[in-house]
Short mmCIF file of C-alpha atoms in Angstrom, two decimals:
data_model
loop_
_atom_site.label_atom_id
_atom_site.label_comp_id
_atom_site.label_asym_id
_atom_site.label_seq_id
_atom_site.Cartn_x
_atom_site.Cartn_y
_atom_site.Cartn_z
CA ILE B 760 -8.32 -135.40 47.44
CA LEU B 761 -8.62 -137.52 44.30
CA ASN B 762 -5.93 -137.01 41.63
CA GLY B 763 -3.70 -135.54 44.34
CA GLY B 764 -0.24 -136.55 45.46
CA PHE B 765 1.90 -135.47 48.38
CA ARG B 766 5.07 -136.32 50.29
CA GLU B 767 4.85 -137.79 53.77
CA GLY B 768 8.35 -137.79 55.19
CA ASN B 769 10.44 -139.68 52.62
CA ARG B 770 7.40 -141.43 51.17
CA MET B 771 5.42 -140.24 48.15
CA VAL B 772 1.66 -140.79 48.47
CA LEU B 773 -0.45 -140.83 45.29
CA ASN B 774 -4.19 -140.76 45.85
CA ASP B 775 -6.73 -142.58 43.71
CA MET B 776 -7.64 -141.23 40.29
CA ARG B 777 -10.80 -139.20 39.93
CA PRO B 778 -13.28 -140.97 37.61
CA LEU B 779 -13.42 -139.56 34.09
CA ILE B 780 -16.38 -137.34 33.22
CA HIS B 781 -18.09 -139.17 30.40
CA ASN B 782 -21.05 -136.84 29.84
CA LEU B 783 -19.32 -133.67 28.65
CA ASP B 784 -22.73 -132.11 27.96
CA SER B 785 -23.17 -131.87 31.73
CA LEU B 786 -20.28 -129.43 32.06
CA PRO B 787 -20.95 -125.67 32.28
CA ASN B 788 -19.87 -123.25 29.59
CA PRO B 789 -16.16 -122.35 29.66
CA ASP B 790 -15.48 -119.31 31.81
CA PHE B 791 -14.21 -116.74 29.33
CA SER B 792 -15.37 -113.77 31.38
CA PHE B 793 -11.85 -113.19 32.80
CA GLU B 794 -13.47 -111.38 35.72
CA LYS B 795 -11.41 -111.20 38.91
CA GLU B 796 -8.56 -112.77 36.99
CA PHE B 797 -5.08 -111.28 37.15
CA VAL B 798 -1.66 -111.89 35.67
CA ILE B 799 1.81 -110.72 36.65
CA ASN B 800 3.25 -108.30 34.09
CA GLU B 801 6.90 -107.70 33.25
CA SER B 802 7.19 -105.24 36.15
CA GLY B 803 6.03 -107.85 38.62
CA LYS B 804 2.65 -106.17 39.21
CA PHE B 805 -0.75 -107.83 39.28
CA VAL B 806 -2.87 -106.50 36.42
CA PRO B 807 -6.37 -107.44 35.25
CA ASN B 808 -6.48 -110.07 32.49
CA TYR B 809 -9.68 -108.82 30.87
CA HIS B 810 -7.74 -107.69 27.80
CA MET B 811 -7.88 -111.33 26.70
CA ARG B 812 -11.43 -110.61 25.61
CA GLN B 813 -9.93 -108.45 22.85
CA ALA B 814 -8.03 -111.38 21.31
CA GLU B 815 -8.35 -112.00 17.58
CA ASN B 816 -8.93 -115.71 18.17
CA PHE B 817 -9.73 -118.14 20.94
CA LEU B 818 -9.13 -121.84 21.57
CA ILE B 819 -11.86 -124.29 22.47
CA SER B 820 -12.47 -128.03 22.34
CA GLY B 821 -15.58 -130.17 22.06
CA SER B 822 -13.83 -133.30 23.28
CA ARG B 823 -11.36 -134.65 25.82
CA GLY B 824 -8.69 -137.29 25.44
CA CYS B 825 -7.43 -139.02 22.32
CA VAL B 826 -8.26 -142.36 20.72
CA TYR B 827 -4.59 -142.95 19.84
CA SER B 828 -1.66 -143.86 22.10
CA CYS B 829 1.37 -142.34 20.43
CA HIS B 830 4.43 -143.15 22.54
CA TYR B 831 5.90 -139.62 22.38
CA CYS B 832 2.68 -137.97 23.56
CA ALA B 833 1.42 -137.23 27.06
CA ASN B 834 -1.97 -138.69 26.14
CA SER B 835 -0.53 -142.21 26.18
CA LYS B 836 0.68 -141.69 29.75
CA LEU B 837 -2.59 -140.11 30.88
CA LYS B 838 -4.56 -142.96 29.34
CA SER B 839 -2.42 -145.54 31.14
CA LEU B 840 -3.36 -144.05 34.52
CA TYR B 841 -6.94 -145.24 34.16
CA ALA B 842 -8.28 -148.78 34.32
CA ALA B 843 -8.10 -150.88 31.19
CA GLY B 844 -11.17 -150.35 29.05
CA ALA B 845 -11.93 -146.88 30.43
CA ARG B 846 -13.35 -144.55 27.78
CA PHE B 847 -10.55 -141.98 27.72
CA ALA B 848 -11.66 -140.17 24.54
CA ARG B 849 -14.98 -138.40 25.06
CA LYS B 850 -16.93 -135.73 23.19
CA MET B 851 -19.86 -133.36 23.54
CA SER B 852 -22.99 -133.87 21.50
CA VAL B 853 -23.02 -131.73 18.37
CA ALA B 854 -25.88 -129.57 19.65
CA ARG B 855 -24.13 -128.87 22.95
CA PHE B 856 -20.81 -128.22 21.25
CA ILE B 857 -22.33 -125.58 18.97
CA GLU B 858 -24.08 -124.01 21.96
CA VAL B 859 -20.79 -123.80 23.86
CA VAL B 860 -18.91 -122.33 20.89
CA ALA B 861 -21.64 -119.76 20.22
CA ASN B 862 -21.64 -118.70 23.87
CA SER B 863 -17.85 -118.41 23.88
CA ALA B 864 -17.77 -116.47 20.60
CA SER B 865 -20.13 -113.89 22.10
CA LYS B 866 -17.47 -113.15 24.73
CA PHE B 867 -14.72 -112.51 22.16
CA THR B 868 -16.26 -109.64 20.22
CA LYS B 869 -13.10 -109.02 18.16
CA ALA B 870 -12.37 -112.64 17.30
CA ARG B 871 -11.72 -113.26 13.60
CA TYR B 872 -11.32 -117.01 13.81
CA ILE B 873 -11.49 -119.99 16.18
CA TYR B 874 -8.94 -122.72 16.83
CA PHE B 875 -10.57 -126.03 17.74
CA THR B 876 -8.01 -127.86 19.87
CA ASP B 877 -9.64 -131.30 19.74
CA GLU B 878 -6.92 -133.91 19.30
CA ASP B 879 -8.66 -135.09 16.11
CA PHE B 880 -11.53 -132.90 14.97
CA PHE B 881 -12.31 -135.32 12.13
CA ALA B 882 -12.82 -138.25 14.54
CA ARG B 883 -16.59 -137.68 14.59
CA PRO B 884 -18.62 -139.75 12.10
CA GLU B 885 -19.77 -138.08 8.88
CA GLU B 886 -23.33 -137.64 10.16
CA GLU B 887 -22.10 -135.62 13.14
CA ILE B 888 -19.77 -133.59 10.94
CA ALA B 889 -22.74 -132.74 8.71
CA MET B 890 -24.80 -131.65 11.73
CA PHE B 891 -21.92 -129.56 13.04
CA ALA B 892 -21.31 -127.88 9.66
CA GLU B 893 -24.96 -126.88 9.29
CA GLY B 894 -25.31 -125.58 12.85
CA TYR B 895 -21.94 -123.83 12.87
CA GLN B 896 -22.62 -121.94 9.64
CA ARG B 897 -26.02 -120.83 10.90
CA LYS B 898 -25.10 -119.80 14.46
CA ILE B 899 -21.41 -118.84 14.40
CA GLY B 900 -19.86 -118.59 10.93
CA LEU B 901 -16.31 -117.59 11.94
CA PRO B 902 -13.39 -119.17 10.06
CA PHE B 903 -11.79 -121.95 12.08
CA GLU B 904 -8.67 -124.10 12.30
CA CYS B 905 -8.53 -127.69 13.51
CA MET B 906 -6.30 -130.76 13.79
CA ALA B 907 -6.89 -134.08 12.04
CA SER B 908 -5.45 -137.56 11.72
CA PRO B 909 -4.91 -138.76 8.12
CA LEU B 910 -6.98 -141.87 8.89
CA GLN B 911 -10.10 -139.83 9.67
CA ILE B 912 -10.04 -137.53 6.64
CA THR B 913 -12.70 -138.36 4.04
CA LYS B 914 -13.92 -136.46 1.01
CA ARG B 915 -17.29 -135.72 2.56
CA LYS B 916 -15.91 -134.60 5.93
CA ALA B 917 -13.38 -132.29 4.26
CA ALA B 918 -16.01 -130.81 1.95
CA LEU B 919 -18.51 -130.21 4.77
CA LEU B 920 -15.99 -128.55 7.05
CA ALA B 921 -14.44 -126.47 4.27
CA ASP B 922 -17.91 -125.14 3.41
CA ALA B 923 -18.55 -124.46 7.10
CA GLY B 924 -15.49 -122.19 7.37
CA MET B 925 -12.42 -124.38 7.93
CA TRP B 926 -9.59 -122.17 6.66
CA ARG B 927 -6.65 -124.21 7.97
CA ILE B 928 -6.11 -127.89 8.78
CA ASP B 929 -3.19 -129.31 10.79
CA ILE B 930 -2.33 -132.92 9.93
CA GLY B 931 0.01 -134.94 12.11
CA VAL B 932 2.40 -137.13 10.11
CA GLU B 933 5.51 -137.03 12.37
CA SER B 934 7.81 -139.11 10.10
CA GLY B 935 8.02 -140.26 6.53
CA SER B 936 9.32 -143.61 7.72
CA ASP B 937 6.63 -146.23 8.28
CA ARG B 938 9.13 -148.09 10.46
CA ILE B 939 9.48 -145.15 12.82
CA LYS B 940 5.76 -144.46 12.88
CA LYS B 941 4.89 -148.05 13.74
CA TYR B 942 7.71 -149.29 15.95
CA VAL B 943 8.91 -146.09 17.64
CA PHE B 944 6.00 -143.64 17.67
CA ASN B 945 3.20 -146.24 17.81
CA ARG B 946 1.24 -144.42 15.12
CA VAL B 947 -1.21 -146.32 12.95
CA ALA B 948 -1.33 -144.00 9.93
CA ASN B 949 1.16 -145.15 7.29
CA ASN B 950 2.47 -143.18 4.32
CA GLN B 951 -0.25 -144.43 2.00
CA SER B 952 -2.98 -143.07 4.27
CA VAL B 953 -1.13 -139.75 4.47
CA ILE B 954 -0.93 -139.51 0.67
CA GLU B 955 -4.62 -140.33 0.32
CA ALA B 956 -5.58 -137.69 2.89
CA ALA B 957 -3.32 -135.16 1.16
CA GLY B 958 -5.10 -135.78 -2.13
CA ILE B 959 -8.43 -135.02 -0.47
CA VAL B 960 -7.50 -131.76 1.28
CA ASN B 961 -5.52 -130.56 -1.75
CA ARG B 962 -8.77 -130.36 -3.72
CA HIS B 963 -9.87 -127.43 -1.57
CA ARG B 964 -7.80 -124.61 -2.96
CA ASP B 965 -9.06 -122.18 -0.32
CA LEU B 966 -7.62 -124.34 2.48
CA VAL B 967 -4.27 -123.75 4.18
CA VAL B 968 -2.79 -127.20 4.84
CA TYR B 969 -0.12 -127.81 7.49
CA TYR B 970 1.72 -131.10 7.95
CA PHE B 971 3.42 -131.72 11.28
CA PHE B 972 6.68 -133.69 11.38
CA ILE B 973 9.08 -134.48 14.23
CA ILE B 974 12.82 -134.14 13.64
CA GLY B 975 15.89 -134.61 15.81
CA ASN B 976 14.86 -138.16 16.66
CA PRO B 977 17.87 -140.36 17.57
CA TYR B 978 15.94 -143.50 16.58
CA GLU B 979 15.88 -142.34 12.96
CA ASP B 980 18.64 -143.52 10.66
CA ARG B 981 19.70 -141.99 7.37
CA GLU B 982 17.18 -144.11 5.44
CA ASP B 983 14.32 -142.97 7.70
CA LEU B 984 15.11 -139.30 7.12
CA GLN B 985 15.43 -139.88 3.39
CA GLU B 986 11.95 -141.43 3.48
CA THR B 987 10.67 -138.27 5.18
CA ILE B 988 12.14 -136.07 2.45
CA LYS B 989 10.74 -138.39 -0.21
CA LEU B 990 7.25 -138.17 1.31
CA LEU B 991 7.44 -134.37 1.53
CA MET B 992 8.34 -134.22 -2.15
CA THR B 993 5.43 -136.57 -2.96
CA LEU B 994 2.70 -134.62 -1.13
CA PRO B 995 0.76 -132.34 -3.51
CA PRO B 996 1.70 -128.66 -3.13
CA PRO B 997 1.04 -126.07 -1.96
CA PHE B 998 1.21 -126.82 1.75
CA PHE B 999 3.14 -125.83 4.85
CA LEU B 1000 5.61 -127.93 6.83
CA ARG B 1001 5.97 -127.50 10.57
CA ALA B 1002 9.00 -129.34 11.93
CA TYR B 1003 8.85 -130.02 15.65
CA SER B 1004 12.06 -130.82 17.50
CA LEU B 1005 11.61 -134.08 19.44
CA VAL B 1006 11.34 -133.89 23.22
CA PHE B 1007 11.37 -137.05 25.33
CA ILE B 1008 8.53 -135.97 27.60
CA PRO B 1009 9.21 -137.51 31.04
CA GLY B 1010 6.72 -140.25 31.83
CA THR B 1011 5.91 -141.18 28.25
CA GLU B 1012 6.60 -144.58 26.73
CA LEU B 1013 9.24 -143.10 24.44
CA PHE B 1014 11.03 -141.48 27.39
CA TYR B 1015 11.32 -144.80 29.22
CA ARG B 1016 12.43 -146.56 26.05
CA ALA B 1017 15.18 -144.01 25.43
CA TYR B 1018 16.29 -144.36 29.06
CA ARG B 1019 16.44 -148.16 28.80
CA ASP B 1020 18.34 -147.91 25.52
CA GLY B 1021 20.97 -145.63 27.05
CA ILE B 1022 20.08 -142.60 24.92
CA LEU B 1023 19.08 -140.67 28.04
CA ASN B 1024 20.62 -140.52 31.49
CA GLY B 1025 17.33 -139.28 32.93
CA ILE B 1026 15.07 -136.25 32.93
CA GLU B 1027 18.01 -133.86 32.85
CA ASP B 1028 18.90 -134.65 29.22
CA SER B 1029 15.38 -135.43 27.95
CA GLY B 1030 15.07 -131.98 26.37
CA TYR B 1031 12.00 -131.19 28.49
CA GLU B 1032 12.95 -127.51 28.70
CA MET B 1033 13.53 -127.25 24.96
CA ASP B 1034 11.45 -124.92 22.79
CA PHE B 1035 10.25 -127.62 20.41
CA LEU B 1036 8.68 -124.94 18.20
CA GLY B 1037 11.85 -122.86 18.07
CA GLY B 1038 13.49 -124.81 15.29
CA PHE B 1039 16.07 -127.60 15.24
CA ASP B 1040 18.84 -126.89 17.75
CA GLU B 1041 21.60 -129.50 18.02
CA ARG B 1042 23.23 -127.61 20.92
CA THR B 1043 20.55 -128.53 23.47
CA VAL B 1044 21.29 -132.23 24.04
CA SER B 1045 23.93 -134.58 22.66
CA TRP B 1046 21.49 -137.02 21.05
CA LYS B 1047 20.41 -134.29 18.62
CA LEU B 1048 23.74 -134.71 16.81
CA LYS B 1049 22.74 -138.00 15.17
CA GLU B 1050 22.18 -137.50 11.42
CA LEU B 1051 22.73 -133.79 11.97
CA TYR B 1052 22.96 -132.89 8.30
CA LEU B 1053 19.67 -134.47 7.19
CA ASN B 1054 17.78 -133.16 10.22
CA SER B 1055 19.12 -129.68 9.54
CA LEU B 1056 18.19 -130.03 5.87
CA ILE B 1057 14.59 -130.89 6.76
CA ALA B 1058 14.54 -127.92 9.16
CA THR B 1059 15.35 -125.59 6.26
CA MET B 1060 12.38 -127.07 4.38
CA ALA B 1061 9.97 -125.84 7.06
CA GLY B 1062 7.49 -123.23 5.90
CA LYS B 1063 5.69 -123.07 2.60
CA ILE B 1064 6.25 -125.82 0.05
CA THR B 1065 5.32 -125.27 -3.58
CA ARG B 1066 6.06 -126.87 -6.92
CA PHE B 1067 9.33 -124.96 -7.05
CA ARG B 1068 10.63 -124.73 -3.50
CA MET B 1069 10.73 -126.66 -0.23
CA GLY B 1070 10.79 -123.95 2.41
CA ILE B 1071 13.76 -121.85 1.35
CA LEU B 1072 15.35 -124.61 -0.74
CA PRO B 1073 14.78 -124.91 -4.48
CA ARG B 1074 13.00 -128.21 -5.04
CA ALA B 1075 15.32 -129.02 -7.94
CA LEU B 1076 18.32 -129.05 -5.57
CA LEU B 1077 17.01 -131.73 -3.23
CA PRO B 1078 17.97 -134.80 -5.33
CA PHE B 1079 21.56 -133.56 -5.27
CA LEU B 1080 21.51 -132.59 -1.57
CA THR B 1081 20.26 -136.06 -0.62
CA GLU B 1082 22.74 -138.07 -2.68
CA SER B 1083 24.70 -140.62 -0.65
CA LYS B 1084 28.07 -139.00 -1.40
CA VAL B 1085 26.81 -135.55 -0.41
CA ILE B 1086 25.31 -136.87 2.84
CA GLN B 1087 28.51 -138.74 3.66
CA PHE B 1088 30.63 -135.64 2.99
CA CYS B 1089 28.41 -133.43 5.16
CA ASN B 1090 28.40 -135.99 7.97
CA GLN B 1091 32.21 -136.00 7.92
CA HIS B 1092 32.25 -132.21 8.22
CA ILE B 1093 29.93 -131.56 11.16
CA TRP B 1094 30.22 -127.78 10.81
CA ILE B 1095 28.03 -127.98 7.70
CA GLY B 1096 25.08 -129.42 9.64
CA LYS B 1097 25.60 -126.99 12.52
CA ASN B 1098 25.60 -123.95 10.26
CA LEU B 1099 22.61 -125.28 8.34
CA ALA B 1100 20.71 -125.73 11.62
CA ARG B 1101 21.58 -122.20 12.72
CA PHE B 1102 20.54 -120.85 9.33
CA SER B 1103 17.17 -122.63 9.58
CA ARG B 1104 16.55 -121.17 13.06
CA ASN B 1105 17.25 -117.65 11.81
CA ILE B 1106 14.91 -118.16 8.87
CA LEU B 1107 12.20 -119.37 11.26
CA LYS B 1108 12.59 -116.27 13.44
CA PHE B 1109 12.40 -114.00 10.40
CA ARG B 1110 9.36 -115.80 9.00
CA ARG B 1111 7.50 -115.60 12.31
CA ALA B 1112 8.25 -111.91 12.68
CA SER B 1113 7.19 -111.20 9.10
CA LEU B 1114 3.94 -113.14 9.40
CA GLY B 1115 3.17 -111.34 12.65
CA ILE B 1116 3.57 -107.96 10.97
CA VAL B 1117 1.60 -108.96 7.89
CA SER B 1118 -1.18 -110.52 9.97
CA GLY B 1119 -1.46 -107.34 11.98
CA ILE B 1120 -1.98 -105.31 8.83
CA ILE B 1121 -3.97 -107.78 6.76
CA LYS B 1122 -6.90 -109.06 8.77
CA ASN B 1123 -7.67 -111.97 6.45
CA ARG B 1124 -5.38 -114.80 7.47
CA LYS B 1125 -5.83 -116.61 4.15
CA ILE B 1126 -4.41 -113.60 2.34
CA ALA B 1127 -1.57 -113.32 4.87
CA TYR B 1128 -0.57 -116.87 3.94
CA GLY B 1129 -0.52 -116.04 0.22
CA LEU B 1130 0.59 -112.47 -0.43
CA LYS B 1131 0.55 -112.95 -4.18
CA PHE B 1132 -3.22 -112.49 -4.08
CA ILE B 1133 -2.79 -108.86 -3.03
CA PHE B 1134 -0.56 -107.79 -5.87
CA ARG B 1135 -2.53 -109.15 -8.78
CA LYS B 1136 -3.31 -106.69 -11.49
CA ALA B 1137 -6.68 -104.98 -11.63
CA ARG B 1138 -7.68 -106.96 -14.73
CA ASN B 1139 -7.72 -110.13 -12.61
CA ARG B 1140 -9.88 -108.74 -9.83
CA SER B 1141 -13.09 -109.64 -11.58
CA ARG B 1142 -12.31 -113.35 -11.42
CA SER B 1143 -14.15 -115.54 -8.97
CA ARG B 1144 -12.69 -116.06 -5.51
CA GLU B 1145 -11.98 -119.71 -6.28
CA SER B 1146 -10.06 -118.82 -9.43
CA GLU B 1147 -7.99 -116.27 -7.53
CA LEU B 1148 -6.95 -118.81 -4.94
CA GLU B 1149 -5.85 -121.18 -7.69
#
């Protein structure tokens, strides 16, 4: 059986890889019927899973693979399993993609938006983006969220997709240090490309912008983390910061590097069981203690960033909090970083719970991300929608 592996006595046998499917248009529609599908509930009973059809959103992708080979990501490992030159990143034609999305949307009758999980939704050329935008508006029309690399964001692509219904965009940055991005993460997008992309998406005032960063990285020094804070203060607000806690995923290039460098003893302290979305937690593995204060400080900046605040921190305080003497003092008193990390985790839990409640009451996600729009006085209600969002 291709792609399979098994143990024969004390020997591990790995079968040949199954060839990649290059023509994604040949694949059938995703099976979102949920018929004859069951899950185990909290009582240990098998129950039908058809309630998934009542979800407020669904995830779907028009592509497979990724053109990049970031060393912290599983895609780099998956890509290495195939012969050199194999076309790992593949995509459906625009016409077939729209057909698949329309068919899937008909199954989720209560869906209010779609999350496109393509590794880089903007990777298609502008002509294809234009075809998608026209067909999507005409046949589907639901608001959607997608991910993008800074290198692929152009004015025309952003404008076309915003008009088509893109309400949120997730942009992977990972670090404000070009050194870390290039020599540790193997990412090709430098800070200048991030700033240029930020300037483009910031023009669309009706767009919720998320930037993804990775913290708790033992390869980052004080200067690298200061570069991250500097970049975050440079990006045009408003936007949201999501801070992922680094995991050395076993099998990735970064995992092997950390093992060779003596940072890891093996899989057991790679952090593979860590909730990387649960906030920065220095208690999980010992290598999270490096530059504890600055990592904890960035964790408290997660959430909404405006002209006046960085997460829960007043923006005006950051120059003081990142002074060399302050950093040195906090590094000497490790309890400061630990309490700051715990505080940031509690804030994250509260924010998630609050957004969940608000989103359940307010069906428009854009409004849920900016509650000030609800409480404006009646005299402002006659303004245009664009003016309100400003």
